[in-house]
Coordinates of C-alpha atoms and ligand atoms in Angstrom, one line a residue:
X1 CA 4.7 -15.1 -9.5
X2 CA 8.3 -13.2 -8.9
X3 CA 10.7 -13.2 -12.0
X4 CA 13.1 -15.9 -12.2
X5 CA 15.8 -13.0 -11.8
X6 CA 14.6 -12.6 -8.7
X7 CA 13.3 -15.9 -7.8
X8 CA 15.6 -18.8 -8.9
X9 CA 18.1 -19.7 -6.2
X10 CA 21.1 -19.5 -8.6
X11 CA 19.9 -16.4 -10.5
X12 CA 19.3 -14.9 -6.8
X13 CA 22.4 -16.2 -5.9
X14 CA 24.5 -14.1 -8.2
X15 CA 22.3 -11.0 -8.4
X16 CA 24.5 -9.1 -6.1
X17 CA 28.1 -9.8 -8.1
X18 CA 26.1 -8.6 -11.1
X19 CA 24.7 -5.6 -10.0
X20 CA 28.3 -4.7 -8.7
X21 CA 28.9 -1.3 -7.1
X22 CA 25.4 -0.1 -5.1
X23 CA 26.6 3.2 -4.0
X24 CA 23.0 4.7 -5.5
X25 CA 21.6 3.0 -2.6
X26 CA 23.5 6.0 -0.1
X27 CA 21.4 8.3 -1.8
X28 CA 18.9 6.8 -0.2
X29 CA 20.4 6.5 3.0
X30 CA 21.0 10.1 3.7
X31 CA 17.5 10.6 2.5
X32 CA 16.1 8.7 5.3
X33 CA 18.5 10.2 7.6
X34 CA 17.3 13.7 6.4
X35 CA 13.4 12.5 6.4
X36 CA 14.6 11.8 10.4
X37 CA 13.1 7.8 10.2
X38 CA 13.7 6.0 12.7
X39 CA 11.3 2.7 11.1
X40 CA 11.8 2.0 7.7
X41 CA 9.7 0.0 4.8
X42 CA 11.8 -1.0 2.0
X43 CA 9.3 -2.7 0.0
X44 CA 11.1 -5.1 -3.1
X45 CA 13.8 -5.1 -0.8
X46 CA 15.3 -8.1 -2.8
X47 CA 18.7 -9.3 -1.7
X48 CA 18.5 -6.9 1.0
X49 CA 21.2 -4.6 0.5
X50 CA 19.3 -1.1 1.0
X51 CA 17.5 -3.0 4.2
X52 CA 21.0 -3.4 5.6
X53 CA 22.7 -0.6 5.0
X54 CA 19.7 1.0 6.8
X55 CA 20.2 -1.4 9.8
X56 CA 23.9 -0.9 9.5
X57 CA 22.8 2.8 10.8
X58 CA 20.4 1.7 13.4
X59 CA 17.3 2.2 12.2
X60 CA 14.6 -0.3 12.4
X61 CA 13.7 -1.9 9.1
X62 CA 11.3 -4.2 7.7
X63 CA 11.7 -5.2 4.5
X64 CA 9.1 -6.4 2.3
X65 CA 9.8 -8.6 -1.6
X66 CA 7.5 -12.0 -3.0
X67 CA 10.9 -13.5 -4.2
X68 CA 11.9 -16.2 -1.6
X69 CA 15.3 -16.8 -3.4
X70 CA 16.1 -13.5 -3.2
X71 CA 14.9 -13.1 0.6
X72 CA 17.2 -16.5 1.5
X73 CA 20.4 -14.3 -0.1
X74 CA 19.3 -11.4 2.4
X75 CA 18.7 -13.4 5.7
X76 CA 22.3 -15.0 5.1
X77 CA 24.1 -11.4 5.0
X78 CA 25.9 -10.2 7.6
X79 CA 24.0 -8.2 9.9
X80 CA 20.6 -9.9 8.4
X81 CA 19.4 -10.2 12.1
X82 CA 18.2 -7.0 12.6
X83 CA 16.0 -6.6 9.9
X84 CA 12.7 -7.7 10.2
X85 CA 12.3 -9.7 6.2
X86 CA 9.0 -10.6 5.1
X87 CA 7.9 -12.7 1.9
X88 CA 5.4 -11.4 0.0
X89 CA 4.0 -7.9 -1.4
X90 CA 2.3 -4.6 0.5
X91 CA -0.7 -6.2 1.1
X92 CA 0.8 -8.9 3.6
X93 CA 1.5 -5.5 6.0
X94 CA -0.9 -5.2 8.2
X95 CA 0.6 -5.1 11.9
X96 CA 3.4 -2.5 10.4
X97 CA 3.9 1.8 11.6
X98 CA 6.8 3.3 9.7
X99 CA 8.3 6.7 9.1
X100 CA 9.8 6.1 5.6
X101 CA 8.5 3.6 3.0
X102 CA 10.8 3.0 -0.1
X103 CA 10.6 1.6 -3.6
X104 CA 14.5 1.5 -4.8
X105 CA 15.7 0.1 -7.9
X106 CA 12.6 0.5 -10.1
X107 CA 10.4 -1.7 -7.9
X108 CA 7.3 0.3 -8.9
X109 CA 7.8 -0.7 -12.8
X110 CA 7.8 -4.3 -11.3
X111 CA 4.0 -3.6 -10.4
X112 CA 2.6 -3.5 -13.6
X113 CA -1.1 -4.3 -12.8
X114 CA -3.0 -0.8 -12.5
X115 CA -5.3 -3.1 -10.2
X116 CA -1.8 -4.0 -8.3
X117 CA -0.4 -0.5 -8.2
X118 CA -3.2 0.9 -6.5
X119 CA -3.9 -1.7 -3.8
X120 CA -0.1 -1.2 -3.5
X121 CA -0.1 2.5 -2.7
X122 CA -3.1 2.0 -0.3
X123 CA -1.3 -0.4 1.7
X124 CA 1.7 1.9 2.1
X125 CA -0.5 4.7 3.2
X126 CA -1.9 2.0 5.5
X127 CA 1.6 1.4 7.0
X128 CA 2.9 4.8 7.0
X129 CA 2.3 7.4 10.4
X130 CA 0.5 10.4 9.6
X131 CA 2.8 12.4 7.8
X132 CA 5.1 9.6 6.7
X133 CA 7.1 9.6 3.7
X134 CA 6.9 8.0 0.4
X135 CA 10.1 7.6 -1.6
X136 CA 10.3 5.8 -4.9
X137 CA 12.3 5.5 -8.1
X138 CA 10.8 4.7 -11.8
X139 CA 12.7 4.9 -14.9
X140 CA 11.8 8.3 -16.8
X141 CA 9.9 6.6 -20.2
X142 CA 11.3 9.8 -22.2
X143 CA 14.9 8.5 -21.9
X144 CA 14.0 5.1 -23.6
X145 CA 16.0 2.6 -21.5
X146 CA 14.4 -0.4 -23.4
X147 CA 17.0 1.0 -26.4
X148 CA 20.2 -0.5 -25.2
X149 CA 18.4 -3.8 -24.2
X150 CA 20.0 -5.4 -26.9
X151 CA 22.8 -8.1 -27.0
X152 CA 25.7 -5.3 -28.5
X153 CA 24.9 -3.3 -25.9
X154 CA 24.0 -5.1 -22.5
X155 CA 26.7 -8.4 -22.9
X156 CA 29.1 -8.9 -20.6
X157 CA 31.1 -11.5 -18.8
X158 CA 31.4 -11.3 -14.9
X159 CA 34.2 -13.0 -12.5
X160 CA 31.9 -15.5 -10.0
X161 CA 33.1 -15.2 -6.3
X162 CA 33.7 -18.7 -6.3
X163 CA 35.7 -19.0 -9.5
X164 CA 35.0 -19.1 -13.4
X165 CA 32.7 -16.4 -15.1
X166 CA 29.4 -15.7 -16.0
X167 CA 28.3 -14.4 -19.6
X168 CA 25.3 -12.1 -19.5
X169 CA 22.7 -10.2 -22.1
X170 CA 19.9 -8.7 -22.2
X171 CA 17.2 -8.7 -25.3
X172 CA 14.2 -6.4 -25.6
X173 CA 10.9 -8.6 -26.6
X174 CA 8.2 -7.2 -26.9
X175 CA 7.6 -3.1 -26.8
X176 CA 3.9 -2.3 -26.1
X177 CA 3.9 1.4 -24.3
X178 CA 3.7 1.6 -21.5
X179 CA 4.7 -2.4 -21.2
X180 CA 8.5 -3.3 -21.9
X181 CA 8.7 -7.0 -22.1
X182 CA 12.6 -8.3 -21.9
X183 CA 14.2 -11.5 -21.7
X184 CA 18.2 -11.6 -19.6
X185 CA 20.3 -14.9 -20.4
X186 CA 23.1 -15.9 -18.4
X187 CA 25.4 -19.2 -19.7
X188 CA 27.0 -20.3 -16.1
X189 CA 31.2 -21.8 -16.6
X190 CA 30.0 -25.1 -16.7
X191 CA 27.7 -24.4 -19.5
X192 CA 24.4 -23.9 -18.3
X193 CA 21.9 -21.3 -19.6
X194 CA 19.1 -19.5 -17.8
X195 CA 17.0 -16.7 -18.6
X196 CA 14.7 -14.7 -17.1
X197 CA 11.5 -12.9 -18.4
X198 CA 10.2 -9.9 -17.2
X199 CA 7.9 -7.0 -17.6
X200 CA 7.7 -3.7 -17.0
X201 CA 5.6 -0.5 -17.0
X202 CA 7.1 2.5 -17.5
X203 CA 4.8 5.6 -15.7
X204 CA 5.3 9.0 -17.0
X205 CA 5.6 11.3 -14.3
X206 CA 1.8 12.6 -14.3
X207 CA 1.2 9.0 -14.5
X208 CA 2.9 8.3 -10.9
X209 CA 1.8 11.7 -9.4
X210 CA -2.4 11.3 -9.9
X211 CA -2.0 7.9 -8.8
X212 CA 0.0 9.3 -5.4
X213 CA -2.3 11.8 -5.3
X214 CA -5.2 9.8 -5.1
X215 CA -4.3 6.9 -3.0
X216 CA -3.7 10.0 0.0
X217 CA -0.5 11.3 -0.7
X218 CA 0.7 15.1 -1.4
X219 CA 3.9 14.7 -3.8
X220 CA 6.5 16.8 -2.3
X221 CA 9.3 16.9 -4.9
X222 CA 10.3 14.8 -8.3
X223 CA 14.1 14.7 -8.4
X224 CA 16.6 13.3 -10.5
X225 CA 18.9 10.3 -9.5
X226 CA 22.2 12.5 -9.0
X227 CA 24.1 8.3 -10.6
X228 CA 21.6 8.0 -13.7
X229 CA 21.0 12.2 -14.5
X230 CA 18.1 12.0 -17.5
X231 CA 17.0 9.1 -16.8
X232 CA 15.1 8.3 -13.1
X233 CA 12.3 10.2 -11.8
X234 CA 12.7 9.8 -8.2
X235 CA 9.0 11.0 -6.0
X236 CA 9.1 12.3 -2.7
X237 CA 6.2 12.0 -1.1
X238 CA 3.8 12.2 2.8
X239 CA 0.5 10.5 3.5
X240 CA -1.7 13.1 4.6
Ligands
LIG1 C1 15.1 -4.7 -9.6 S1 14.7 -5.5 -8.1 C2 15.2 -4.2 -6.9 C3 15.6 -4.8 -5.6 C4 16.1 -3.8 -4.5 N1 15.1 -2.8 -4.2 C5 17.4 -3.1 -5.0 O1 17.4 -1.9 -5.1 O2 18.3 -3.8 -5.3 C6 13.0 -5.4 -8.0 C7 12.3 -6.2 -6.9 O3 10.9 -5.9 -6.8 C8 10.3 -7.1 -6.3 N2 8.9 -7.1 -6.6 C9 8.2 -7.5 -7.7 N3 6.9 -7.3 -7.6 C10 6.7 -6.7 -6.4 C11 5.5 -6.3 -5.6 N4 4.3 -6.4 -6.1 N5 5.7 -5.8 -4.4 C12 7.0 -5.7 -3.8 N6 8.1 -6.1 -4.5 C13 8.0 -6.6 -5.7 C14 11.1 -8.2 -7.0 O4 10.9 -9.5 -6.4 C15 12.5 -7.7 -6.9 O5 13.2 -8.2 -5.8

């Protein structure tokens, strides 16, 4: 079952006017045009915005999430007809050859099931060419993130497109390394609250780069995220 961030039409509705400014997501871009894809995974492609920046550029993308609400948000953008969306997780890829798979915004900590990440990581490799390239983004654990999910720090009230504003927080529950349970609440202008619980699992880096290695995959590089120095470990990798 997706999140109810993800999930609920009128959390997925204003997901994209919260998360504001996605100008990490060129990053990526220019990686893919420096990897020389042509087709494109973007698996936990959510609202869609990496998807169609990637289309934007003419390359062929199919982008992969379980979250229908969030998929509806992407197939109404502009330019959503020339991505290729489909609902559910790795495993529903089976007819798919790509160049470039991707993981963007933490998707990976989303899979917390060992049992999950694995048969995730096989699928990928099933979907990649020989050669292809694995590119994914998880939250170093050694910066602590869970630290400022707290009310002081994470509140904040955001202008809606269609007028009024929405008030917004986020509260760490439960802390059980390498699980990080949290709970987001958002009180709507007419009054309405909603929140959201979720869990993730934050991989250490030697965590990520055995289970790479042995789904198939030789891990080319472990950067930083050049918007959140410290604090991402971003994997390169190829299915050999
Ligand atoms: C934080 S959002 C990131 C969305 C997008 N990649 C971005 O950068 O904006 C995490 C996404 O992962 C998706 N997700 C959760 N479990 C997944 C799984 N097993 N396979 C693929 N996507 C998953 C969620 O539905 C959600 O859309």
């Amino acid at each position: 079952m997706p999140d109810a961030i993800f999930d609920h039409p009128p959390l997925a509705a204003i997901y994209d006017t919260l998360e504001g400014d996605r100008s990490d997501l060129d990053r990526y871009v220019t990686i893919a045009e420096e990897l020389g894809a042509h087709r494109v995974l973007d698996l936990g492609c959510g609202t869609g915005t990496f998807a169609l920046k990637l289309a934007d550029r003419g390359l062929e993308v199919t982008a992969v999430d379980p979250a229908g609400a969030s998929l509806d948000v992407a197939r109404g953008r502009h330019g959503a007809d020339r991505v290729r969306w489909v609902q559910g997780d790795a495993r529903a890829l089976t007819q798919v050859e790509v160049d470039l798979a991707t993981m963007t915004g933490n998707v990976a900590q989303a899979i917390v099931d060992p049992t999950d990440w694995n048969s995730t990581l096989r699928a990928i490799h099933h979907a990649l060419r020989p050669g292809g390239s694995l590119v994914l983004e998880t939250r170093d654990p050694r910066a602590e993130a869970w630290r400022d999910w707290n009310r002081d720090a994470s509140w904040r009230m955001t202008e809606l497109a269609g007028g009024g504003a929405v008030e917004s927080w986020v509260e760490l529950t439960e802390l059980h390394l390498p699980l990080v349970s949290f709970r987001w609440t958002w009180v709507f202008p007419d009054g309405q609250l909603l929140t959201s619980d979720s869990t993730l699992r934050f991989r250490n880096r030697k965590e990520v780069h055995d289970s790479l290695t042995a789904h198939g995959y030789l891990v080319d590089d472990v950067r930083d995220a050049p918007d959140r120095p410290g604090r991402e470990l971003v994997f390169f990798a190829h299915r050999l």
